[in-house]
CSV table of C-alpha atoms in Angstrom, one decimal:
chain,number,residue,atom,x,y,z
A,1,MET,CA,0.1,0.1,-0.1
A,2,SER,CA,1.2,3.4,-0.9
A,3,VAL,CA,-0.4,6.9,-0.4
A,4,LYS,CA,-0.2,8.7,-3.7
A,5,SER,CA,-1.8,11.9,-2.4
A,6,CYS,CA,-3.4,13.3,0.5
A,7,GLU,CA,-5.5,16.5,-0.2
A,8,LYS,CA,-7.5,18.6,2.3
A,9,ILE,CA,-10.9,19.7,0.8
A,10,GLU,CA,-13.9,21.7,2.0
A,11,LYS,CA,-16.0,20.7,5.0
A,12,SER,CA,-12.8,19.4,6.9
A,13,GLN,CA,-12.5,16.3,4.6
A,14,VAL,CA,-9.4,14.8,3.2
A,15,ALA,CA,-9.0,13.0,-0.2
A,16,LEU,CA,-6.6,10.1,0.0
A,17,THR,CA,-5.6,8.5,-3.3
A,18,ILE,CA,-4.2,4.9,-2.2
A,19,GLU,CA,-2.5,2.3,-4.3
A,20,VAL,CA,-2.7,-1.3,-3.6
A,21,GLY,CA,0.4,-3.0,-5.0
A,22,THR,CA,0.7,-6.3,-6.8
A,23,GLU,CA,1.8,-8.5,-3.7
A,24,ALA,CA,-1.0,-7.2,-1.3
A,25,PHE,CA,-3.6,-7.5,-4.3
A,26,GLN,CA,-2.5,-11.0,-5.3
A,27,ALA,CA,-2.8,-12.0,-1.6
A,28,ALA,CA,-6.4,-10.6,-1.4
A,29,VAL,CA,-7.1,-12.5,-4.9
A,30,GLU,CA,-6.0,-15.8,-3.2
A,31,LYS,CA,-8.3,-15.0,-0.3
A,32,ALA,CA,-11.3,-14.2,-2.6
A,33,TYR,CA,-10.6,-17.5,-4.4
A,34,ARG,CA,-10.7,-19.6,-1.2
A,35,LYS,CA,-13.9,-17.8,-0.4
A,36,MET,CA,-15.8,-18.2,-3.6
A,37,ARG,CA,-14.4,-21.5,-5.0
A,38,GLY,CA,-17.1,-23.6,-3.3
A,39,LYS,CA,-19.8,-21.7,-5.3
A,40,ILE,CA,-18.2,-22.1,-8.9
A,41,ASN,CA,-18.9,-25.2,-10.9
A,42,MET,CA,-16.0,-26.6,-13.0
A,43,PRO,CA,-16.5,-29.7,-15.1
A,44,GLY,CA,-14.5,-32.6,-13.6
A,45,PHE,CA,-14.1,-31.1,-10.1
A,46,ARG,CA,-16.2,-31.3,-6.9
A,47,PRO,CA,-17.2,-28.1,-5.6
A,48,GLY,CA,-14.5,-26.2,-4.0
A,49,LYS,CA,-11.7,-28.3,-5.5
A,50,ALA,CA,-11.0,-26.6,-8.9
A,51,PRO,CA,-7.6,-24.9,-9.0
A,52,ARG,CA,-7.6,-21.1,-9.1
A,53,LYS,CA,-5.7,-21.1,-12.5
A,54,LEU,CA,-8.3,-23.2,-14.4
A,55,ILE,CA,-11.1,-21.1,-12.9
A,56,GLU,CA,-9.4,-17.9,-14.1
A,57,ARG,CA,-8.8,-19.6,-17.6
A,58,MET,CA,-12.4,-20.2,-17.9
A,59,TYR,CA,-14.1,-17.2,-16.4
A,60,GLY,CA,-11.3,-14.6,-16.9
A,61,VAL,CA,-8.5,-13.4,-14.7
A,62,GLU,CA,-10.9,-10.7,-13.4
A,63,VAL,CA,-13.2,-13.3,-11.9
A,64,PHE,CA,-12.1,-12.7,-8.3
A,65,PHE,CA,-11.2,-9.0,-8.7
A,66,GLU,CA,-14.3,-7.5,-7.1
A,67,GLU,CA,-14.3,-9.7,-4.1
A,68,ALA,CA,-10.4,-9.0,-3.6
A,69,ILE,CA,-11.0,-5.3,-3.8
A,70,ASN,CA,-13.5,-5.6,-1.0
A,71,ILE,CA,-10.8,-7.8,1.0
A,72,ALA,CA,-8.0,-5.5,0.3
A,73,PHE,CA,-9.6,-2.0,0.7
A,74,PRO,CA,-10.2,-2.1,4.6
A,75,ASP,CA,-6.7,-2.9,5.4
A,76,ALA,CA,-5.2,-0.4,2.9
A,77,TYR,CA,-7.4,2.4,4.1
A,78,GLU,CA,-6.6,1.9,7.7
A,79,GLU,CA,-2.8,1.8,7.2
A,80,ALA,CA,-3.3,5.1,5.0
A,81,VAL,CA,-5.1,6.8,7.7
A,82,LYS,CA,-2.5,5.7,10.3
A,83,GLU,CA,0.3,6.7,8.1
A,84,LYS,CA,-1.1,10.2,7.5
A,85,GLU,CA,-2.2,10.5,11.3
A,86,LEU,CA,-5.7,11.5,10.4
A,87,GLN,CA,-8.4,11.9,13.2
A,88,VAL,CA,-11.3,10.4,11.3
A,89,VAL,CA,-14.8,11.2,12.4
A,90,GLY,CA,-17.0,9.3,9.8
A,91,TYR,CA,-17.2,6.7,7.1
A,92,PRO,CA,-15.2,7.4,3.8
A,93,ALA,CA,-16.7,7.5,0.4
A,94,VAL,CA,-14.7,5.3,-1.9
A,95,GLU,CA,-14.3,5.1,-5.6
A,96,LEU,CA,-12.0,3.2,-8.0
A,97,VAL,CA,-9.4,5.2,-10.0
A,98,GLY,CA,-9.1,3.4,-13.2
A,99,ASP,CA,-9.6,-0.4,-13.6
A,100,ALA,CA,-8.2,-3.1,-11.4
A,101,THR,CA,-5.4,-5.2,-13.0
A,102,SER,CA,-3.4,-8.2,-11.7
A,103,ASP,CA,-0.8,-5.6,-10.6
A,104,GLY,CA,-3.2,-4.1,-8.2
A,105,PHE,CA,-5.6,-1.1,-8.1
A,106,THR,CA,-5.9,2.3,-7.0
A,107,PHE,CA,-8.9,3.9,-5.1
A,108,LYS,CA,-9.8,7.3,-3.8
A,109,ALA,CA,-11.3,7.7,-0.3
A,110,THR,CA,-12.9,10.9,0.8
A,111,VAL,CA,-13.1,11.0,4.6
A,112,PRO,CA,-14.4,13.6,7.2
A,113,VAL,CA,-11.9,14.5,9.8
A,114,TYR,CA,-11.7,16.3,12.9
A,115,PRO,CA,-11.7,20.0,12.1
A,116,GLU,CA,-9.1,22.7,12.9
A,117,VAL,CA,-10.7,25.0,15.5
A,118,THR,CA,-9.7,28.6,16.2
A,119,LEU,CA,-11.0,29.9,19.6
A,120,GLY,CA,-12.5,33.2,20.1
A,121,GLU,CA,-13.0,34.9,23.3
A,122,TYR,CA,-13.3,32.5,26.4
A,123,LYS,CA,-12.1,34.4,29.2
A,124,GLY,CA,-13.9,37.5,31.0
A,125,LEU,CA,-17.1,36.8,29.3
A,126,THR,CA,-20.5,38.2,30.6
A,127,ALA,CA,-23.8,36.3,31.0
A,128,GLU,CA,-27.1,36.7,32.9
A,129,LYS,CA,-27.4,34.8,36.2
A,130,GLU,CA,-30.6,34.6,38.0
A,131,GLU,CA,-31.1,35.4,41.8
A,132,VAL,CA,-32.4,32.5,43.5
A,133,LYS,CA,-35.9,33.1,45.4
A,134,VAL,CA,-38.2,30.7,46.9
A,135,SER,CA,-41.8,31.7,47.7
A,136,ALA,CA,-44.4,30.3,49.9
A,137,ALA,CA,-46.4,29.3,46.7
A,138,ASP,CA,-43.2,27.4,45.4
A,139,VAL,CA,-43.3,25.3,48.7
A,140,ASP,CA,-47.0,24.7,48.2
A,141,GLU,CA,-46.3,23.6,44.8
A,142,ARG,CA,-43.8,21.0,46.0
A,143,LEU,CA,-46.2,19.8,48.7
A,144,LYS,CA,-48.9,19.4,46.0
A,145,GLN,CA,-46.4,17.2,44.1
A,146,LEU,CA,-45.9,15.1,47.4
A,147,SER,CA,-49.7,14.9,47.9
A,148,ASP,CA,-50.2,13.7,44.2
A,149,ARG,CA,-47.6,11.1,44.7
A,150,ASN,CA,-49.3,9.8,47.9
A,151,THR,CA,-52.9,10.1,46.5
A,152,ARG,CA,-54.7,6.7,46.2
A,153,LEU,CA,-57.0,5.7,43.3
A,154,VAL,CA,-60.1,4.2,44.7
A,155,SER,CA,-62.9,2.5,42.6
A,156,VAL,CA,-66.3,4.3,42.5
A,157,GLU,CA,-69.8,3.2,41.2
A,158,ARG,CA,-70.4,6.3,39.1
A,159,GLU,CA,-70.0,7.7,35.9
A,160,ALA,CA,-66.3,8.7,34.8
A,161,LYS,CA,-65.7,12.4,34.8
A,162,GLU,CA,-62.4,14.4,34.2
A,163,GLY,CA,-59.6,13.9,36.8
A,164,ASP,CA,-60.9,10.1,37.1
A,165,THR,CA,-58.8,7.3,35.8
A,166,ALA,CA,-60.8,4.8,33.6
A,167,VAL,CA,-59.5,1.3,33.2
A,168,ILE,CA,-60.6,0.4,29.8
A,169,ASN,CA,-60.1,-2.2,27.0
A,170,PHE,CA,-60.1,-0.7,23.3
A,171,GLU,CA,-59.5,-1.7,19.8
A,172,GLY,CA,-59.6,0.7,16.9
A,173,PHE,CA,-61.2,-0.2,13.5
A,174,LEU,CA,-60.5,1.3,10.1
A,175,GLU,CA,-63.0,0.6,7.5
A,176,GLY,CA,-64.2,-2.3,9.6
A,177,LYS,CA,-60.8,-3.8,9.9
A,178,PRO,CA,-58.5,-3.5,13.2
A,179,PHE,CA,-55.3,-1.6,12.5
A,180,ASP,CA,-51.8,-1.9,14.1
A,181,GLY,CA,-51.2,-0.1,17.3
A,182,GLY,CA,-54.9,0.4,18.0
A,183,LYS,CA,-55.6,-2.2,20.6
A,184,GLY,CA,-55.1,-2.1,24.4
A,185,GLU,CA,-56.3,-4.1,27.5
A,186,ASN,CA,-56.5,-2.9,31.1
A,187,HIS,CA,-55.4,0.5,30.0
A,188,ARG,CA,-55.4,3.0,32.7
A,189,LEU,CA,-56.5,6.5,31.1
A,190,GLU,CA,-56.6,9.6,33.2
A,191,LEU,CA,-59.4,11.6,31.7
A,192,GLY,CA,-58.1,15.2,31.0
A,193,SER,CA,-54.4,13.9,30.5
A,194,HIS,CA,-54.8,14.4,26.6
A,195,SER,CA,-52.7,11.5,26.2
A,196,PHE,CA,-55.0,9.9,23.5
A,197,VAL,CA,-56.2,11.1,20.2
A,198,PRO,CA,-58.2,14.2,20.5
A,199,GLY,CA,-61.8,13.5,21.3
A,200,PHE,CA,-61.2,10.0,22.6
A,201,GLU,CA,-61.1,10.9,26.4
A,202,GLU,CA,-64.1,13.4,26.2
A,203,GLN,CA,-66.3,10.3,25.0
A,204,VAL,CA,-64.9,8.1,27.6
A,205,ALA,CA,-66.1,10.5,30.2
A,206,GLY,CA,-69.6,9.4,31.3
A,207,MET,CA,-68.9,5.7,30.9
A,208,LYS,CA,-69.5,3.4,34.1
A,209,ALA,CA,-67.9,0.2,34.9
A,210,GLY,CA,-69.2,-2.7,32.6
A,211,GLU,CA,-70.4,-0.2,29.9
A,212,GLU,CA,-69.4,-0.6,26.3
A,213,LYS,CA,-69.4,2.1,23.7
A,214,ASP,CA,-68.2,2.7,20.1
A,215,ILE,CA,-66.3,5.8,19.8
A,216,ASP,CA,-66.0,7.7,16.6
A,217,ILE,CA,-62.6,9.6,16.0
A,218,THR,CA,-61.1,11.3,13.1
A,219,PHE,CA,-57.3,11.4,13.1
A,220,PRO,CA,-55.6,14.7,12.9
A,221,GLU,CA,-54.1,15.5,9.3
A,222,ASP,CA,-50.8,15.6,10.7
A,223,TYR,CA,-50.9,12.1,12.2
A,224,HIS,CA,-49.2,9.0,11.0
A,225,ALA,CA,-49.6,8.6,7.2
A,226,ASP,CA,-51.5,5.4,7.3
A,227,LEU,CA,-54.1,7.2,9.6
A,228,ALA,CA,-54.1,10.8,8.8
A,229,GLY,CA,-57.3,12.4,8.5
A,230,LYS,CA,-59.0,8.9,8.7
A,231,ALA,CA,-62.3,8.3,10.5
A,232,VAL,CA,-61.9,5.2,12.7
A,233,VAL,CA,-64.1,3.6,15.2
A,234,PHE,CA,-62.9,2.4,18.7
A,235,LYS,CA,-64.8,-0.1,20.5
A,236,VAL,CA,-64.2,0.6,24.2
A,237,LYS,CA,-65.2,-1.3,27.5
A,238,CYS,CA,-65.1,0.5,30.7
A,239,LEU,CA,-63.8,-2.1,33.3
A,240,GLU,CA,-63.5,0.2,36.2
A,241,VAL,CA,-63.6,3.9,37.3
A,242,LYS,CA,-61.3,5.4,39.9
A,243,GLU,CA,-61.1,8.6,41.6
A,244,LYS,CA,-58.3,10.1,43.5
A,245,GLU,CA,-58.4,10.2,47.3
A,246,VAL,CA,-56.2,13.0,48.2
A,247,PRO,CA,-54.6,13.0,51.9
A,248,GLU,CA,-54.9,15.9,54.4
A,249,MET,CA,-52.1,18.3,54.7
A,250,ASP,CA,-51.4,18.0,58.2
A,251,ASP,CA,-48.7,16.9,60.9
A,252,GLU,CA,-49.8,13.2,60.2
A,253,PHE,CA,-49.1,13.7,56.3
A,254,ALA,CA,-45.6,15.2,57.2
A,255,LYS,CA,-44.7,12.2,59.4
A,256,ASP,CA,-45.9,9.7,56.5
A,257,VAL,CA,-44.0,11.5,53.8
A,258,SER,CA,-40.5,12.5,55.4
A,259,GLU,CA,-38.5,12.2,58.7
A,260,PHE,CA,-40.1,15.3,60.2
A,261,ASP,CA,-43.0,15.3,62.8
A,262,THR,CA,-44.7,18.5,61.7
A,263,MET,CA,-45.7,20.3,58.5
A,264,LYS,CA,-43.8,23.3,59.6
A,265,GLU,CA,-40.5,21.4,59.6
A,266,LEU,CA,-41.4,19.7,56.3
A,267,LYS,CA,-42.0,23.1,54.8
A,268,ALA,CA,-38.8,24.4,56.1
A,269,ASP,CA,-36.9,21.4,54.8
A,270,LEU,CA,-38.6,21.7,51.2
A,271,LYS,CA,-37.7,25.4,50.9
A,272,LYS,CA,-34.2,24.6,51.6
A,273,LYS,CA,-34.1,21.8,49.1
A,274,ILE,CA,-35.9,24.1,46.4
A,275,THR,CA,-33.3,26.8,47.1
A,276,GLU,CA,-30.4,24.3,46.7
A,277,GLU,CA,-32.1,23.0,43.3
A,278,ARG,CA,-32.5,26.4,42.0
A,279,GLN,CA,-29.0,27.4,43.0
A,280,LYS,CA,-27.6,24.6,41.1
A,281,ALA,CA,-29.9,25.3,38.2
A,282,ALA,CA,-28.8,28.9,38.2
A,283,ASP,CA,-25.1,27.8,38.1
A,284,ARG,CA,-25.7,25.4,35.3
A,285,GLU,CA,-27.7,28.0,33.3
A,286,PHE,CA,-24.8,30.6,33.8
A,287,GLU,CA,-22.4,27.9,32.7
A,288,ASP,CA,-24.4,26.9,29.7
A,289,ALA,CA,-24.7,30.6,28.6
A,290,LEU,CA,-21.1,31.2,28.8
A,291,MET,CA,-20.1,27.9,27.1
A,292,ALA,CA,-22.7,28.7,24.3
A,293,LYS,CA,-20.8,32.1,23.8
A,294,VAL,CA,-17.5,30.1,23.6
A,295,ALA,CA,-19.1,27.7,21.1
A,296,GLU,CA,-20.3,30.7,19.0
A,297,GLY,CA,-17.0,32.3,19.0
A,298,ILE,CA,-15.1,29.4,17.4
A,299,THR,CA,-14.1,29.1,13.8
A,300,ALA,CA,-14.2,25.7,12.4
A,301,ASP,CA,-15.2,24.0,9.2
A,302,ILE,CA,-17.4,21.3,10.7
A,303,PRO,CA,-17.9,18.1,8.6
A,304,ASP,CA,-21.5,17.0,8.2
A,305,ALA,CA,-20.6,13.6,9.4
A,306,MET,CA,-20.0,15.0,13.2
A,307,VAL,CA,-23.4,16.6,13.0
A,308,GLU,CA,-25.2,13.5,11.6
A,309,ASN,CA,-23.5,11.3,14.1
A,310,GLN,CA,-24.6,13.6,17.0
A,311,ALA,CA,-28.2,13.9,15.8
A,312,ARG,CA,-28.4,9.9,15.5
A,313,GLN,CA,-27.1,9.7,19.0
A,314,PHE,CA,-29.8,12.2,20.2
A,315,VAL,CA,-32.4,10.1,18.5
A,316,GLU,CA,-31.1,6.7,19.9
A,317,ASN,CA,-31.2,8.4,23.2
A,318,PHE,CA,-34.8,9.4,22.8
A,319,LYS,CA,-35.8,5.8,21.8
A,320,MET,CA,-34.1,4.5,24.8
A,321,GLN,CA,-36.0,6.9,27.1
A,322,ILE,CA,-39.3,6.1,25.4
A,323,THR,CA,-38.6,2.3,25.9
A,324,GLN,CA,-37.6,2.8,29.6
A,325,GLN,CA,-40.9,4.3,30.1
A,326,GLY,CA,-42.4,1.1,29.2
A,327,ILE,CA,-43.6,2.0,25.8
A,328,PRO,CA,-42.2,-0.1,22.9
A,329,TYR,CA,-40.7,2.7,20.4
A,330,ASP,CA,-42.6,1.1,17.5
A,331,GLN,CA,-45.9,1.4,19.1
A,332,TYR,CA,-45.1,5.0,20.3
A,333,ALA,CA,-44.2,5.9,16.5
A,334,GLN,CA,-47.4,4.3,15.3
A,335,MET,CA,-49.5,6.2,17.9
A,336,THR,CA,-48.0,9.6,17.5
A,337,GLY,CA,-47.2,9.5,13.8
A,338,ILE,CA,-43.6,10.4,14.3
A,339,THR,CA,-40.9,9.1,11.9
A,340,GLU,CA,-37.3,8.5,12.3
A,341,ALA,CA,-36.5,10.8,9.4
A,342,LYS,CA,-38.6,13.5,11.2
A,343,LEU,CA,-36.7,12.9,14.5
A,344,LEU,CA,-33.3,13.2,12.8
A,345,GLU,CA,-34.4,16.4,11.0
A,346,ASP,CA,-35.5,17.9,14.2
A,347,ALA,CA,-32.3,16.9,16.0
A,348,ARG,CA,-30.0,18.4,13.4
A,349,GLU,CA,-30.0,21.8,15.0
A,350,PRO,CA,-29.3,21.0,18.4
A,351,ALA,CA,-26.8,18.5,17.2
A,352,LEU,CA,-25.0,21.2,15.5
A,353,ARG,CA,-24.9,23.2,18.7
A,354,GLN,CA,-23.7,20.2,20.8
A,355,VAL,CA,-20.9,19.6,18.3
A,356,ARG,CA,-19.8,23.2,18.3
A,357,MET,CA,-20.0,23.0,22.2
A,358,ASP,CA,-17.7,19.9,22.1
A,359,LEU,CA,-15.2,21.4,19.7
A,360,ALA,CA,-15.1,24.7,21.9
A,361,LEU,CA,-14.5,22.7,25.1
A,362,ALA,CA,-11.7,20.5,23.4
A,363,ALA,CA,-10.1,23.8,22.1
A,364,VAL,CA,-10.0,25.3,25.6
A,365,ILE,CA,-8.5,22.2,27.1
A,366,LYS,CA,-5.9,22.3,24.4
A,367,ALA,CA,-5.2,26.1,24.6
A,368,GLU,CA,-4.9,25.9,28.5
A,369,ASN,CA,-3.1,22.4,28.5
A,370,ILE,CA,-5.6,21.2,31.1
A,371,GLU,CA,-4.9,17.8,32.5
A,372,ALA,CA,-6.3,15.6,35.4
A,373,ALA,CA,-4.0,14.1,38.1
A,374,ASP,CA,-4.4,10.4,39.3
A,375,GLU,CA,-5.7,11.8,42.6
A,376,ASP,CA,-8.4,13.9,40.7
A,377,VAL,CA,-9.6,10.8,38.9
A,378,GLU,CA,-9.7,8.8,42.2
A,379,GLU,CA,-11.6,11.5,44.0
A,380,GLU,CA,-14.2,11.4,41.2
A,381,PHE,CA,-14.6,7.8,41.5
A,382,LYS,CA,-15.2,8.2,45.2
A,383,LYS,CA,-17.9,10.8,44.3
A,384,LEU,CA,-19.4,8.3,41.7
A,385,ALA,CA,-19.5,5.5,44.4
A,386,GLU,CA,-21.1,7.8,47.0
A,387,GLN,CA,-23.7,9.1,44.6
A,388,TYR,CA,-25.0,5.9,43.5
A,389,GLY,CA,-24.5,4.0,46.9
A,390,MET,CA,-22.1,1.5,45.4
A,391,ASP,CA,-18.8,-0.1,46.3
A,392,LEU,CA,-15.7,1.8,44.8
A,393,GLU,CA,-14.2,-1.2,43.2
A,394,THR,CA,-17.5,-2.1,41.6
A,395,VAL,CA,-17.8,1.3,40.0
A,396,LYS,CA,-14.0,1.0,38.8
A,397,LYS,CA,-15.0,-2.3,37.2
A,398,TYR,CA,-17.5,-0.8,35.0
A,399,VAL,CA,-16.4,2.8,34.6
A,400,GLN,CA,-13.3,3.3,32.5
A,401,ALA,CA,-10.7,5.6,34.1
A,402,ASP,CA,-10.2,7.5,30.8
A,403,GLN,CA,-13.8,8.2,30.8
A,404,VAL,CA,-13.7,9.5,34.2
A,405,LYS,CA,-10.4,11.6,33.4
A,406,ASP,CA,-12.1,13.2,30.4
A,407,GLN,CA,-15.1,14.2,32.6
A,408,VAL,CA,-12.7,15.8,35.2
A,409,ILE,CA,-10.8,17.5,32.5
A,410,SER,CA,-13.9,18.9,31.0
A,411,ARG,CA,-15.1,20.2,34.3
A,412,LYS,CA,-11.8,22.0,34.9
A,413,ALA,CA,-12.2,23.7,31.5
A,414,VAL,CA,-15.7,24.7,32.1
A,415,ALA,CA,-14.7,26.2,35.7
A,416,LEU,CA,-11.8,28.2,34.1
A,417,VAL,CA,-14.3,29.9,31.8
A,418,VAL,CA,-16.9,30.4,34.7
A,419,ASP,CA,-14.3,31.7,37.1
A,420,SER,CA,-13.0,34.4,34.8
A,421,ALA,CA,-16.6,35.4,33.9
A,422,VAL,CA,-18.9,38.2,35.2
A,423,ALA,CA,-22.7,37.6,36.2
A,424,VAL,CA,-25.2,40.2,35.4
A,425,LYS,CA,-28.9,40.4,36.5
A,426,PRO,CA,-31.3,39.2,34.0
A,427,GLU,CA,-34.0,41.4,32.3
A,428,LYS,CA,-37.3,41.4,34.3
A,429,LYS,CA,-39.7,38.8,33.3
A,430,THR,CA,-43.2,37.8,34.4
A,431,ALA,CA,-43.3,36.1,37.7
A,432,LYS,CA,-45.1,33.0,36.3
A,433,LYS,CA,-42.6,32.4,33.5
A,434,THR,CA,-39.7,32.9,35.7
A,435,ALA,CA,-41.1,30.3,38.2
A,436,LYS,CA,-41.8,27.8,35.7
A,437,LYS,CA,-38.3,28.2,34.1
A,438,ALA,CA,-36.6,27.9,37.4
A,439,GLU,CA,-38.6,24.6,38.1
A,440,ASP,CA,-37.5,23.3,34.8
A,441,LYS,CA,-33.9,24.2,35.5
A,442,ALA,CA,-34.1,22.7,38.8
A,443,GLU,CA,-35.3,19.4,37.5
A,444,LYS,CA,-32.6,19.4,35.0
A,445,ALA,CA,-30.0,19.9,37.6
A,446,ALA,CA,-31.5,17.3,39.9
A,447,GLU,CA,-31.1,14.9,37.0
A,448,GLY,CA,-27.4,15.8,36.9
A,449,GLU,CA,-27.2,16.7,33.1
A,450,GLU,CA,-23.7,17.0,32.0
A,451,LYS,CA,-24.1,18.9,28.7
A,452,THR,CA,-20.5,20.1,28.2
A,453,ALA,CA,-18.9,16.8,29.4
A,454,LYS,CA,-17.4,15.0,26.5
A,455,LYS,CA,-18.5,11.5,27.9
A,456,THR,CA,-20.9,10.2,30.4
A,457,THR,CA,-20.5,7.8,33.1
A,458,LYS,CA,-24.1,7.2,33.9
A,459,LYS,CA,-24.8,4.1,31.5
A,460,ALA,CA,-21.6,2.4,33.0
A,461,VAL,CA,-22.7,3.1,36.6
A,462,LYS,CA,-26.2,1.5,35.9
A,463,GLU,CA,-24.6,-1.6,34.5
A,464,ALA,CA,-22.6,-1.7,37.7
A,465,ARG,CA,-25.6,-1.3,39.9
A,466,LYS,CA,-27.3,-4.2,38.0
A,467,GLU,CA,-24.2,-6.4,38.8
A,468,GLU,CA,-24.3,-5.5,42.4
A,469,GLU,CA,-27.9,-6.4,42.7
């Protein structure tokens, strides 16, 4: 193998022209012969026993060339990438240059590579940072969430109404025939949740246990192609009607849901926790805003492959989340009308933002020569073990040290940007929107999102936990 040329082209791609010589190609032809000879019929020979020279004489010397090229290409390509020290980020587009002969062949591989990144400003930046405030209404809302989690569903002998949960069997029919994804048994449907096709829940309201009913529905025009705009009939049987039994908000409730004896103590603790959550959320929002500015300031010719790979990763994560919620993704897609192509299209813009963020972070790390000492990595392992309530050695078994090291380095890079930044008060917003936004941020912070980290240890820790159990 020899690299005849290595040319940088647009979108951070490299065009490699690679020649596979006689010796390497003839070795590949021999492998192709051994692989294919059992499928070639030769008079006077049992299958797989005909000599290579006789087969080539009968069918032409090129009979094994196509398979030989497929065999020789991967090794030649990998050697060329290694020789030119390319940091490849996607699959190559390959084309033959001229025809293959017994002396070998030449091919051109156009491959996306990690782009050159020029940093803009990343120190002394300015971003908004919200002042954390917690009101009595915020505490009451958290209490309501506790109440909802401790609310029981009890059967009632009356018609179902909004807020009730109807346990139903249903099956949908299109032009008299059942359709895929339109059947369910013992399904718990909260009326007013709007989790079904528009118009369905409203017609379940008023049903009693044991009652059967045909519900006419017309699917929205933007629904799944097979059902968009179609009129269908759902045959529904109500098995049970359940209403919510809400607990009293008193000291007994506080004892039941916490380690506190009084509602006053519980409220004080909730206020403290909300404050901590919102402070973490405000810190994370500040970090994200700063890193977004760093990402916007870089100059880089980003290859499409990096964005496509990130978009596909977002989609795969989404599918996994849906499955973890107990809904098969295929069924979810059928009921919502979503397609993978649409998911990928919607994911492209956030994927580009994430790629720019990753490039910016890597550039800061390189510019500042940021490293992680062994003791830093060990301390991070201890934090993970404590966070997940697991044995330290078990965590180390499932989480790679390099993974943790990358995470520590990334965190140091973000801290460098944050420590040099200036926080300013945000513009005034309506109280309702501000409170909602704060709750959303707090929830994200509680989930431990690591948007700027290059890798995550969450999946590995989950595997470790399963092993321990």
